[in-house]
Coordinates of C-alpha atoms and ligand atoms in Angstrom, one line a residue:
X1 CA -7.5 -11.7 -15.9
X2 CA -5.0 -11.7 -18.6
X3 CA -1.6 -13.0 -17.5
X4 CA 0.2 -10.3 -18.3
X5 CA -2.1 -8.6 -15.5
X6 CA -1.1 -11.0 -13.5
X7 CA 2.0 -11.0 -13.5
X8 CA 2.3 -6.9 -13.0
X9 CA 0.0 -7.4 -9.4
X10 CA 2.0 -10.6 -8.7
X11 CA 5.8 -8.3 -9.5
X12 CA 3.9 -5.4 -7.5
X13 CA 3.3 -6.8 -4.6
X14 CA 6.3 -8.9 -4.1
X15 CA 8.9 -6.0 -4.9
X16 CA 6.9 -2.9 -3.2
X17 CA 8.6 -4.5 0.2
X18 CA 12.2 -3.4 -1.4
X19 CA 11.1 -0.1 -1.4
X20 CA 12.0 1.4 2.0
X21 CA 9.5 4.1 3.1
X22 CA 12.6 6.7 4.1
X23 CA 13.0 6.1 0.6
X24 CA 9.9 7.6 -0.9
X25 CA 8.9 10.9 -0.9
X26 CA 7.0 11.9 2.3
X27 CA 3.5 12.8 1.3
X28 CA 3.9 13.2 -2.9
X29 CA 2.7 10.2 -4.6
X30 CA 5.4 7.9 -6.3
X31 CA 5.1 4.6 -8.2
X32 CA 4.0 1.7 -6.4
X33 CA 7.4 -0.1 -8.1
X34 CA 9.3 1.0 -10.8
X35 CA 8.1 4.2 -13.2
X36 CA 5.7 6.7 -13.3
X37 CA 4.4 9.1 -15.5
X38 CA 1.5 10.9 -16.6
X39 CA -1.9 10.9 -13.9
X40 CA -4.0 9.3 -15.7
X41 CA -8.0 9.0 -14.9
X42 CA -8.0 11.2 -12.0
X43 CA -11.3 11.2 -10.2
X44 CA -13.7 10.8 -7.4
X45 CA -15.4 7.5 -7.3
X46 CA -17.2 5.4 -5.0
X47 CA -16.8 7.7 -1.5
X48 CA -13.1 8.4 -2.7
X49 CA -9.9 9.9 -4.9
X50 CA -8.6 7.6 -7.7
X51 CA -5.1 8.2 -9.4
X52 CA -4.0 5.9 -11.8
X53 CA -1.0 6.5 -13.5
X54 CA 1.5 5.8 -16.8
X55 CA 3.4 3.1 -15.1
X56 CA 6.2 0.3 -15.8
X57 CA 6.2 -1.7 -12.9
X58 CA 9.5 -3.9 -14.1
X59 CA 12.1 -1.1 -14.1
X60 CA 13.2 2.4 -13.1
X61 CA 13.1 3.4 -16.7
X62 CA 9.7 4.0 -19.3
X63 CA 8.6 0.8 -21.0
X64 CA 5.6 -1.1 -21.5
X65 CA 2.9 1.0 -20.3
X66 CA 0.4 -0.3 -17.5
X67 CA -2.0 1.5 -15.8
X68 CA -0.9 1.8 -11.8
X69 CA -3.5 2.9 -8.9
X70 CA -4.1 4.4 -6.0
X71 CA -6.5 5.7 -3.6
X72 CA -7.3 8.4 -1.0
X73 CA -9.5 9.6 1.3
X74 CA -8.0 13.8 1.1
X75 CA -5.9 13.4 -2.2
X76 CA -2.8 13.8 0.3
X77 CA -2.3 10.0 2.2
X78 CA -2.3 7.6 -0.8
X79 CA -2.9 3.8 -0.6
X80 CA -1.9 1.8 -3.7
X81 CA -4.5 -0.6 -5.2
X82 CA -3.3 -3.7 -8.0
X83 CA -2.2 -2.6 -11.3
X84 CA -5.5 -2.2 -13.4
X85 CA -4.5 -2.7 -16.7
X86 CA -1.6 -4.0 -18.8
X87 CA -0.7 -4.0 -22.6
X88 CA -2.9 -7.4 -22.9
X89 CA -4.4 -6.7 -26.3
X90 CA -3.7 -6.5 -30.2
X91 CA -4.8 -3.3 -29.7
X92 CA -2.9 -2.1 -26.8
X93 CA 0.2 -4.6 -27.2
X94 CA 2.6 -1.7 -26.9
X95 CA 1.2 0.3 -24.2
X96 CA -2.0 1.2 -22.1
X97 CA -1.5 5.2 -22.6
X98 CA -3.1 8.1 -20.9
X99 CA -6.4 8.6 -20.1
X100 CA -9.6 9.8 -18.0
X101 CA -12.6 8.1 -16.2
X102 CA -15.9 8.4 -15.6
X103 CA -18.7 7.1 -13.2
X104 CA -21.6 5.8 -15.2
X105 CA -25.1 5.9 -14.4
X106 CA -25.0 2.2 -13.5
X107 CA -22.1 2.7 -10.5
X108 CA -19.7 1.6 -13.0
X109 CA -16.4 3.2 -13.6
X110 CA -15.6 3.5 -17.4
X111 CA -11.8 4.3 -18.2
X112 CA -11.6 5.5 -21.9
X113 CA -7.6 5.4 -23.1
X114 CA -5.7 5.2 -25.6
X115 CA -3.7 1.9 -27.0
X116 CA -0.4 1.8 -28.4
X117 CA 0.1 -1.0 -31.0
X118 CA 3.5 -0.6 -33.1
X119 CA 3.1 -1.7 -36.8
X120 CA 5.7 -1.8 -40.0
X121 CA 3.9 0.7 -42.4
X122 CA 3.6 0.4 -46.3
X123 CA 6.8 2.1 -46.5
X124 CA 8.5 0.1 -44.2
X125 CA 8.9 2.6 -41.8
X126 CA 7.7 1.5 -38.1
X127 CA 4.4 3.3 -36.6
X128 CA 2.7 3.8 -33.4
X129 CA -1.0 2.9 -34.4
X130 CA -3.2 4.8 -31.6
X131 CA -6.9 4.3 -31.1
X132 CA -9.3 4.6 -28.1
X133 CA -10.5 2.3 -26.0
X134 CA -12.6 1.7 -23.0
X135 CA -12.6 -0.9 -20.0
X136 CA -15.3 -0.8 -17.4
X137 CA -14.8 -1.6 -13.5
X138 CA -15.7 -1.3 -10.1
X139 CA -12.6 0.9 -8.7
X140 CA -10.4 -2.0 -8.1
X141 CA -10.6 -4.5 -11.2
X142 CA -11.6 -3.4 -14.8
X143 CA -12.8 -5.3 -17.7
X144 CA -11.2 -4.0 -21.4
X145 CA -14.8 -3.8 -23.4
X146 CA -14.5 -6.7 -26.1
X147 CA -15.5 -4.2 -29.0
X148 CA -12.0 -2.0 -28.6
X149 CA -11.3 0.2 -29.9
X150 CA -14.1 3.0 -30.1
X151 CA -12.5 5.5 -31.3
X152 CA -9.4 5.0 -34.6
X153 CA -8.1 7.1 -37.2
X154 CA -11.2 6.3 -39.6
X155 CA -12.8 9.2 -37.1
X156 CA -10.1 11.6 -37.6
X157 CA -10.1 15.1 -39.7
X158 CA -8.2 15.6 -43.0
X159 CA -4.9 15.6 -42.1
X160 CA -4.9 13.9 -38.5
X161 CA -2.5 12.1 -37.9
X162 CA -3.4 8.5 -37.0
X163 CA -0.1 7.6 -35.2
X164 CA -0.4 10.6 -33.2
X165 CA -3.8 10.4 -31.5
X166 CA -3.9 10.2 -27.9
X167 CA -4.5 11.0 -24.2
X168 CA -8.6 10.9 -23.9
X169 CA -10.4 13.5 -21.7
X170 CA -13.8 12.4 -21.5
X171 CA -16.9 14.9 -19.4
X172 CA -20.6 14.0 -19.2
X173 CA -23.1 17.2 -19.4
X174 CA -25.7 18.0 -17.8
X175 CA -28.0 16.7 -20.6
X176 CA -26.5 13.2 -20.2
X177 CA -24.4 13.1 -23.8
X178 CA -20.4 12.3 -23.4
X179 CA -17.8 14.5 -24.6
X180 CA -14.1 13.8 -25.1
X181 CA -11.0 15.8 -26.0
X182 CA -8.2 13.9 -27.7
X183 CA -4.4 15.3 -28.9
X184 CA -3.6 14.7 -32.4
X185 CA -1.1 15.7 -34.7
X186 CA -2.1 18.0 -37.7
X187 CA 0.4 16.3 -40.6
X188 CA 0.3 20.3 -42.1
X189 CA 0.5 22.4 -38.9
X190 CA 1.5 20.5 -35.6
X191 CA -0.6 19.8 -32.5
X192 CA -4.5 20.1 -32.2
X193 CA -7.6 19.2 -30.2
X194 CA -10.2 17.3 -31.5
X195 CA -13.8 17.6 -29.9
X196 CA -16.0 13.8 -29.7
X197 CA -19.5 13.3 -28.7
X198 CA -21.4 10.1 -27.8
X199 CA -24.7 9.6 -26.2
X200 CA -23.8 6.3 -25.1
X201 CA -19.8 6.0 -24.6
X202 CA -19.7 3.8 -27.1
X203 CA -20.9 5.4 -30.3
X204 CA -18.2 8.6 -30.7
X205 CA -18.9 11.1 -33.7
X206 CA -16.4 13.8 -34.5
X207 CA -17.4 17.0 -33.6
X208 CA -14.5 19.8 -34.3
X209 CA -11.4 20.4 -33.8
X210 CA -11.6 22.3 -30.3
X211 CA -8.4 24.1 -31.1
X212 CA -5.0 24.5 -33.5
X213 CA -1.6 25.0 -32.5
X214 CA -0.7 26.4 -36.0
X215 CA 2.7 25.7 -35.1
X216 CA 3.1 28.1 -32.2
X217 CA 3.6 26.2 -29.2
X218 CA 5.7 23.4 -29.6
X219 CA 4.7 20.4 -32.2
X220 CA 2.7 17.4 -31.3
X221 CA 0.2 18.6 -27.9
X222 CA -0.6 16.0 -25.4
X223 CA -3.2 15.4 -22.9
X224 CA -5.6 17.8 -23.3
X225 CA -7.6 18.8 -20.2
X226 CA -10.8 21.0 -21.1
X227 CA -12.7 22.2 -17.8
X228 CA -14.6 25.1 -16.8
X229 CA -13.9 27.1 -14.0
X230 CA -14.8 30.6 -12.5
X231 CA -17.3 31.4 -15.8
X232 CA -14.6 30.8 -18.1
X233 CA -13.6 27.7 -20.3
X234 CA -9.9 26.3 -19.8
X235 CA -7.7 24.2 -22.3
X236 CA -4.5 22.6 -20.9
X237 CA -2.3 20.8 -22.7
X238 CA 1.1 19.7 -22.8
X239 CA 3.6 20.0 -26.1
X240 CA 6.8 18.3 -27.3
X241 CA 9.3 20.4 -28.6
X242 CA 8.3 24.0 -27.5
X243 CA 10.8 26.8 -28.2
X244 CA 11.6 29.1 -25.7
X245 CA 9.4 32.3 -25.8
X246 CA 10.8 35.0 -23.4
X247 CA 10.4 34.3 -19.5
X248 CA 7.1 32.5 -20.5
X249 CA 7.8 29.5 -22.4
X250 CA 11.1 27.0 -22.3
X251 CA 12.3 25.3 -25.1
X252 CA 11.3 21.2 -24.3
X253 CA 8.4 19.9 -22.8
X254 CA 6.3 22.6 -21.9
X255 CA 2.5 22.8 -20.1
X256 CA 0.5 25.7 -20.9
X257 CA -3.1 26.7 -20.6
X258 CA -5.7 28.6 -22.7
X259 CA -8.3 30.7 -20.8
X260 CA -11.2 31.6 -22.8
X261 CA -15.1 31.0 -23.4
X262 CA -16.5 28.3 -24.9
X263 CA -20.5 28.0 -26.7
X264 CA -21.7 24.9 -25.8
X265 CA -24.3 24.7 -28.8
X266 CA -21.8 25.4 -31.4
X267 CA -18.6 24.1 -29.6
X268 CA -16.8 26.8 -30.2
X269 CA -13.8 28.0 -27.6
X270 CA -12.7 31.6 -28.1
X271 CA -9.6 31.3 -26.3
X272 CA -7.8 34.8 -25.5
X273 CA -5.1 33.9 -23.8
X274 CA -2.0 31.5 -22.8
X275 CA 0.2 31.0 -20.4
X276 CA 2.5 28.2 -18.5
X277 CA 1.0 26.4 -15.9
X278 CA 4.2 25.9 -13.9
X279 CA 7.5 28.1 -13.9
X280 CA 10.1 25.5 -12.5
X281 CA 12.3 22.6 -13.9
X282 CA 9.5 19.6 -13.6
X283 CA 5.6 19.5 -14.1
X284 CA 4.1 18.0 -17.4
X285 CA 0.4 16.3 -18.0
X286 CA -1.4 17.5 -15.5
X287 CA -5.0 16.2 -15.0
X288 CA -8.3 17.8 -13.1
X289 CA -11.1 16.9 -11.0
X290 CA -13.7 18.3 -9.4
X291 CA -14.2 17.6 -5.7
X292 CA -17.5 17.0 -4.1
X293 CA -17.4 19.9 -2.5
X294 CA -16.9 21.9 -6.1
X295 CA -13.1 22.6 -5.6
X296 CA -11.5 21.8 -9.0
X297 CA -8.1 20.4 -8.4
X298 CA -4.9 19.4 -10.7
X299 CA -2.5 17.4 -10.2
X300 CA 0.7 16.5 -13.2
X301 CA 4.0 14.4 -13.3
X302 CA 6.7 16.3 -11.0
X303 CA 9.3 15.8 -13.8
X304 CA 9.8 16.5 -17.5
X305 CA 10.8 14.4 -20.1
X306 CA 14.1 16.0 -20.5
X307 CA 15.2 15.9 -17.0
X308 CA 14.5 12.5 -16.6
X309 CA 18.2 12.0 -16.0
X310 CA 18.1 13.9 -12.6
X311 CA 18.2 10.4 -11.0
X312 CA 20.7 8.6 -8.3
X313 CA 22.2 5.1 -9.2
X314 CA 20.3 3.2 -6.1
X315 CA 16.7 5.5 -6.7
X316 CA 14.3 2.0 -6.5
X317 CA 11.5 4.1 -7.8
X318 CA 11.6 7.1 -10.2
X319 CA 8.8 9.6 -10.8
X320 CA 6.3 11.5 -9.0
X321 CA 3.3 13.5 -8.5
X322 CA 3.4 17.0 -7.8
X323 CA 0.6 18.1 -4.7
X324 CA -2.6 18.4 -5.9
X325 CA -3.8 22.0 -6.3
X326 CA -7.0 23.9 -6.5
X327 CA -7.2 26.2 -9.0
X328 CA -9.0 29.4 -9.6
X329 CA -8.9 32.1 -11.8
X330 CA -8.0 35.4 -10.7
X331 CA -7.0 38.4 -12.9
X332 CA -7.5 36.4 -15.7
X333 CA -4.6 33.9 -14.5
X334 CA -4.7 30.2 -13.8
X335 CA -4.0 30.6 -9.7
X336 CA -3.0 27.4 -7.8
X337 CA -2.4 26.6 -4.2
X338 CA -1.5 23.2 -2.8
X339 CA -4.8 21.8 -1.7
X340 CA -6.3 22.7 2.2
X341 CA -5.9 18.8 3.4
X342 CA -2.0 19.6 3.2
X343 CA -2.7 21.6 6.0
X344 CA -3.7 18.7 8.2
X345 CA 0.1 17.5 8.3
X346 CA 1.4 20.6 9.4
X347 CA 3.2 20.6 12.8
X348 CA 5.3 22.3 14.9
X349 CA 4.7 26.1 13.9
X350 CA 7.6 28.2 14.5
X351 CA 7.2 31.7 13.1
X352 CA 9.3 34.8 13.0
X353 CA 8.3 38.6 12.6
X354 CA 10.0 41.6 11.1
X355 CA 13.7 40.0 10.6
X356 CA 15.8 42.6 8.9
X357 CA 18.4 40.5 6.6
X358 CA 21.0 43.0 5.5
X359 CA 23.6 42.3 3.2
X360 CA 24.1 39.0 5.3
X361 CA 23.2 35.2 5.1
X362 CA 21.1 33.9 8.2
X363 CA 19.1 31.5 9.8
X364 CA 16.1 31.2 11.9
X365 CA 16.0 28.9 14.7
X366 CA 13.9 25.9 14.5
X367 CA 13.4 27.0 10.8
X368 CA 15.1 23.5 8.9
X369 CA 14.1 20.5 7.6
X370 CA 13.3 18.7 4.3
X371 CA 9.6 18.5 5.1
X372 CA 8.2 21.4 5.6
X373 CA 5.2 24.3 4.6
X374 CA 7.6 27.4 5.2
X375 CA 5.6 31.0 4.0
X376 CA 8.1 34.3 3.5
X377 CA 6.7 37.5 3.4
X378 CA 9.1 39.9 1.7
X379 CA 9.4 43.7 1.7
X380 CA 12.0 46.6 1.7
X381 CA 13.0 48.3 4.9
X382 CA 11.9 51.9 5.2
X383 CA 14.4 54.3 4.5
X384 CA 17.1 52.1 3.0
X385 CA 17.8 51.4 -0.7
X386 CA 15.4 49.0 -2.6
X387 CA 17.4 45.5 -1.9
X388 CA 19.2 43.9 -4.7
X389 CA 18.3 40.5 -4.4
X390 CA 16.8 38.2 -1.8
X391 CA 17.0 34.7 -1.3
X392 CA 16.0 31.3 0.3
X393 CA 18.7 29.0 0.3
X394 CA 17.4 25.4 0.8
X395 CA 18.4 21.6 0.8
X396 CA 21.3 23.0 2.7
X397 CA 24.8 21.5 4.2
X398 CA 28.3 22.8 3.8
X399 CA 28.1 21.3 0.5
X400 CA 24.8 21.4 -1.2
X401 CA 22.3 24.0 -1.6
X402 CA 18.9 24.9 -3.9
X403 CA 18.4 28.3 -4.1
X404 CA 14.9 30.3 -5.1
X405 CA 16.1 34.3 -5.5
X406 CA 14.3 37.5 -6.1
X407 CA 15.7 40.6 -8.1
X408 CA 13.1 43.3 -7.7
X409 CA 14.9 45.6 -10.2
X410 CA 14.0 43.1 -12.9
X411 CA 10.8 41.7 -11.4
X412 CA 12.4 38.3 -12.1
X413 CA 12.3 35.0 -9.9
X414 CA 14.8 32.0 -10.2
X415 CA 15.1 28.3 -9.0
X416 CA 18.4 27.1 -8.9
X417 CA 19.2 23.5 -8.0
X418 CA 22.9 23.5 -10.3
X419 CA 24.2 22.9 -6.5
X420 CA 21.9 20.1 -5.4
X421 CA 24.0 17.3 -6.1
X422 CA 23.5 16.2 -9.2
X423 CA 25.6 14.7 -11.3
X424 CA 24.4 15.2 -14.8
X425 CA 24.5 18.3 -17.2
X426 CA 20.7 19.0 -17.5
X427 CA 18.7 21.7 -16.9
X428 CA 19.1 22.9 -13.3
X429 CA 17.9 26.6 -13.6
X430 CA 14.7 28.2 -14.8
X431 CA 13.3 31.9 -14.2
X432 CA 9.9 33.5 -14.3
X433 CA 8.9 37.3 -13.6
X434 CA 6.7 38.2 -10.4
X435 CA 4.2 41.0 -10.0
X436 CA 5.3 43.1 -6.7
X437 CA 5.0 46.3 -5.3
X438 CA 8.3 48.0 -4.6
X439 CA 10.0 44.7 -3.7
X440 CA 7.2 43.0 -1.7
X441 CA 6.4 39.3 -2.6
X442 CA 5.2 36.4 -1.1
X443 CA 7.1 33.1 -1.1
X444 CA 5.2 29.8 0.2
X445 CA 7.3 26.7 0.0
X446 CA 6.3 22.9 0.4
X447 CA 9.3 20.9 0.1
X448 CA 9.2 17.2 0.3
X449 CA 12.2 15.0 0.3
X450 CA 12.6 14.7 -3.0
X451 CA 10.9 18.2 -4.6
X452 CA 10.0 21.8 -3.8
X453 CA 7.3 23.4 -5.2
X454 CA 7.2 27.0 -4.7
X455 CA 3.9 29.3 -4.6
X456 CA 4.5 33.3 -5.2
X457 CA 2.1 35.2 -4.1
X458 CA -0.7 33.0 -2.6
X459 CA -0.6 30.6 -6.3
X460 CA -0.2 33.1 -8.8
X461 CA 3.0 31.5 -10.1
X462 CA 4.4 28.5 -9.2
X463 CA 7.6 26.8 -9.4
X464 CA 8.0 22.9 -9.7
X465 CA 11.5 21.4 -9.3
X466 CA 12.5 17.6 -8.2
X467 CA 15.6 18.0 -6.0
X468 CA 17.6 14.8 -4.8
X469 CA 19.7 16.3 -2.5
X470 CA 20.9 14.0 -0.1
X471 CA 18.5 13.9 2.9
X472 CA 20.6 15.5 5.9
X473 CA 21.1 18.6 4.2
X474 CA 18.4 20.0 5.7
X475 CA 19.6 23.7 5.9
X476 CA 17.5 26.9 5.2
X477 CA 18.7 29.8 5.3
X478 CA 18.0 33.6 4.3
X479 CA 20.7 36.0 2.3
X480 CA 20.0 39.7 1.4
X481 CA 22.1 41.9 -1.0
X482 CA 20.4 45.1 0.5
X483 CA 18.2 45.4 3.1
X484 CA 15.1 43.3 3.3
X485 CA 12.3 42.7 6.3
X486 CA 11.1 38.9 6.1
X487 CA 8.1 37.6 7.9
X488 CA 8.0 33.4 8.4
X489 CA 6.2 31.3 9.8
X490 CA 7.7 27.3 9.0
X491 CA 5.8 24.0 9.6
X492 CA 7.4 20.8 10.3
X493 CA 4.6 18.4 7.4
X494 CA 4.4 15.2 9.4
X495 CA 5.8 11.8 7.6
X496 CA 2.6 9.8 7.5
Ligands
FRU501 C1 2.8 12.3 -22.1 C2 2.8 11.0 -22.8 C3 1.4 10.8 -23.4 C4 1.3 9.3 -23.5 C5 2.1 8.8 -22.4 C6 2.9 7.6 -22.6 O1 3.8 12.4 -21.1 O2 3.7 11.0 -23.9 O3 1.1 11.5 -24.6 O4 0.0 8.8 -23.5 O5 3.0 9.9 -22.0 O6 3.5 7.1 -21.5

């Protein structure tokens, strides 16, 4: 083991006990010590869930990139294993980037990634060399393959970019060849997919390129995710530097997804349409798997690149998963719902029936708390005006407040943290549009101590936001401009 390895499980272990566990977020996962980023190699291996992630064990802050790990038995209680790689090579000097795994047909797991290795170019210009690399292991310790790196910018199209070339997907077919899908940067036209294909890991041909941005969603993609699901074929990627398009897109760091169908014999993906994954302030990379029991499940970063100031002086840890969720497609949408093991910390049910809010801010008894599974129904009252606007006020003392509000009359939803303590001028706001049927929508949120992810109508939009609000504003109330008739039913989620 390298001792640069050694020295990340060594800093791990001794500075995890710093870490209080009133400080972490309840049942999301966070960094074992210092950063997190993208999931990286998310998978079932060896009778469980694996998550490694982008991770710089030394400080709050990105820096040199090692691979962190964890493990779990019903992707919701996590238990951290030693870091599994560090930047230990020529190859990878500046960073172990993102990546996938996959079980081989000897029991072995085989992480293909991509290495960062910063060099002065010909015109004296510095450059992020990127190439692909494997390391094999047995779900605790992993050995870097001593032929890195398999994969380099000799195997790129015309006009890929070698110092943009990154974040490996890699799927075995049925008929036992390997596949992967890697971002790159078109120098002409901006992000693309490239398509690989091995029959042994090892050997990688170029296949296509899977898919072009052609400049319309941001600039360089990253970690590409390529997956079918429901009899269609679906692309996700994430993009640097998208402009804002409508309610859809923001300007920034933006994750979208392309449903389509894809020909397996001539690799061609027909994609016909795209959309954002997630609707809130934080959710980038996101990663799949598919469960043993066929469930295919995401998970991404809870944060965004440009939020990354939302932070408090004494945080000990910064970043964090969002909950996993399954996905489905349904009326040709990406749907997601926080995956059923959730479901086993739920507690204390307390639930409500037929509550008129009018014009009036309320609350429900035994309806509080930071950590909590809280589902709204939301409909008009019979004989009264179409209400205004409804709203869930969260994260709540006399001071601070996060709000998630419905307008009807514009169809349009909005999280609003601007009031959740923060301290720095960033992004605080974001707004999607709902279907509904005269005013009736569905609301379920899953707030954690540090984040509130909010499902409208049973996962067909979702709404990610990291909210540090300090932890005794627990608060929630209801507020109606109008008259509206709420249904809830709240559960306490058990800290484990
Ligand atoms: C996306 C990303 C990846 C890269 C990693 C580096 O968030 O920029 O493209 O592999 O983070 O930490």
């Amino acid at each position: 083991m390298s001792q640069k390895l050694q020295d990340a499980r060594r800093y791990e272990e001794e500075n995890e006990k710093l870490i209080h566990k009133e400080d972490r977020p309840a049942f999301h996962l966070s960094p074992r010590v210092g950063w997190m980023n993208d999931p990286n190699g998310f998978s079932y291996y060896n009778g469980c869930y694996h998550l490694f992630y982008q991770y710089n064990p030394y400080d709050t802050h990105w820096g040199p990139m090692h691979w962190g790990h964890a493990v779990s038995g019903d992707l919701i209680h996590w238990k951290y294993l030693p870091t599994v790689m560090a930047p230990d090579r020529s190859y990878d000097s500046d960073g172990c980037y993102s990546g996938s795994t996959l079980e081989l047909a000897d029991g072995r797991q085989m992480i293909m990634y991509t290495g960062r290795h910063l060099i002065i170019d010909e015109n004296g210009i510095e450059q992020e060399v990127q190439t692909q690399n494997l390391a094999f292991g047995d779900g605790v310790n992993y050995e870097k393959y001593d032929r890195n790196p398999v994969i380099t910018g000799k195997d790129l199209p015309e006009n890929g970019n070698p110092y943009a070339f990154r974040d490996p997907k890699i799927w075995k077919e049925q008929d036992g060849t390997y596949w992967v899908v890697i971002a790159n940067e078109d120098l002409r036209d901006s992000g693309q997919v490239l398509l690989y294909k091995s029959d042994d890991c090892i050997h990688w041909t170029f296949v296509k390129t899977l898919m072009k941005n052609c400049g319309k969603l941001g600039l360089m993609w990253e970690c590409p995710d390529f997956f079918p699901l429901d009899g269609k074929q679906v692309l996700i990627s994430s993009a640097q530097g998208m402009l804002a398009s409508g309610l859809e897109y923001h300007s920034g760091f933006g994750t979208f997804y392309f449903i389509g169908d894809y020909d397996a014999e001539s690799c061609d993906f027909k994609p016909e349409c795209n959309y954002a994954v997630d609707y809130g302030i934080d959710f980038y990379a996101p990663q799949t798997l598919f469960t043993p029991d066929g469930r295919c499940v995401m998970i991404g970063w809870m944060q965004n690149w440009d939020t990354c100031n939302l932070r408090t002086k004494s945080m000990p840890w910064f970043g964090q998963m969002c909950i996993p969720r399954e996905l489905a497609i349904r009326d040709g949408r990406l749907c997601q719902k926080p995956v059923r093991e959730l479901e086993a910390l739920r507690t204390d049910p307390v639930s409500y029936r037929d509550v008129l809010v009018e014009d009036s801010e309320i609350s429900l008894k035994g309806v509080k708390g930071r950590l909590v599974d809280l589902t709204i129904e939301i409909e008009p009252v019979e004989g009264k005006d179409l209400y205004g606007e409804f709203g869930v006020r969260f994260a709540q003392n006399g001071i601070f407040h996060t709000d998630v509000s419905f307008r009807p009359s514009e169809s349009v939803i909005t999280i609003d943290r601007r009031f959740s303590g923060s301290r720095k001028d960033i992004v605080h706001q974001r707004q999607t549009d709902v279907n509904h049927e005269k005013g009736k929508i569905s609301l379920r949120m899953i707030l954690d101590k540090f984040s509130a992810e909010i499902f409208v109508n049973d996962g067909e939009k979702v709404l990610t936001a990291a909210v540090n609000t300090d932890l005794n504003a627990d608060g929630i109330s209801f507020i109606a401009n109008g008259a509206a008739r709420i249904h809830v039913t709240r559960y306490s989620l058990h800290e484990m």
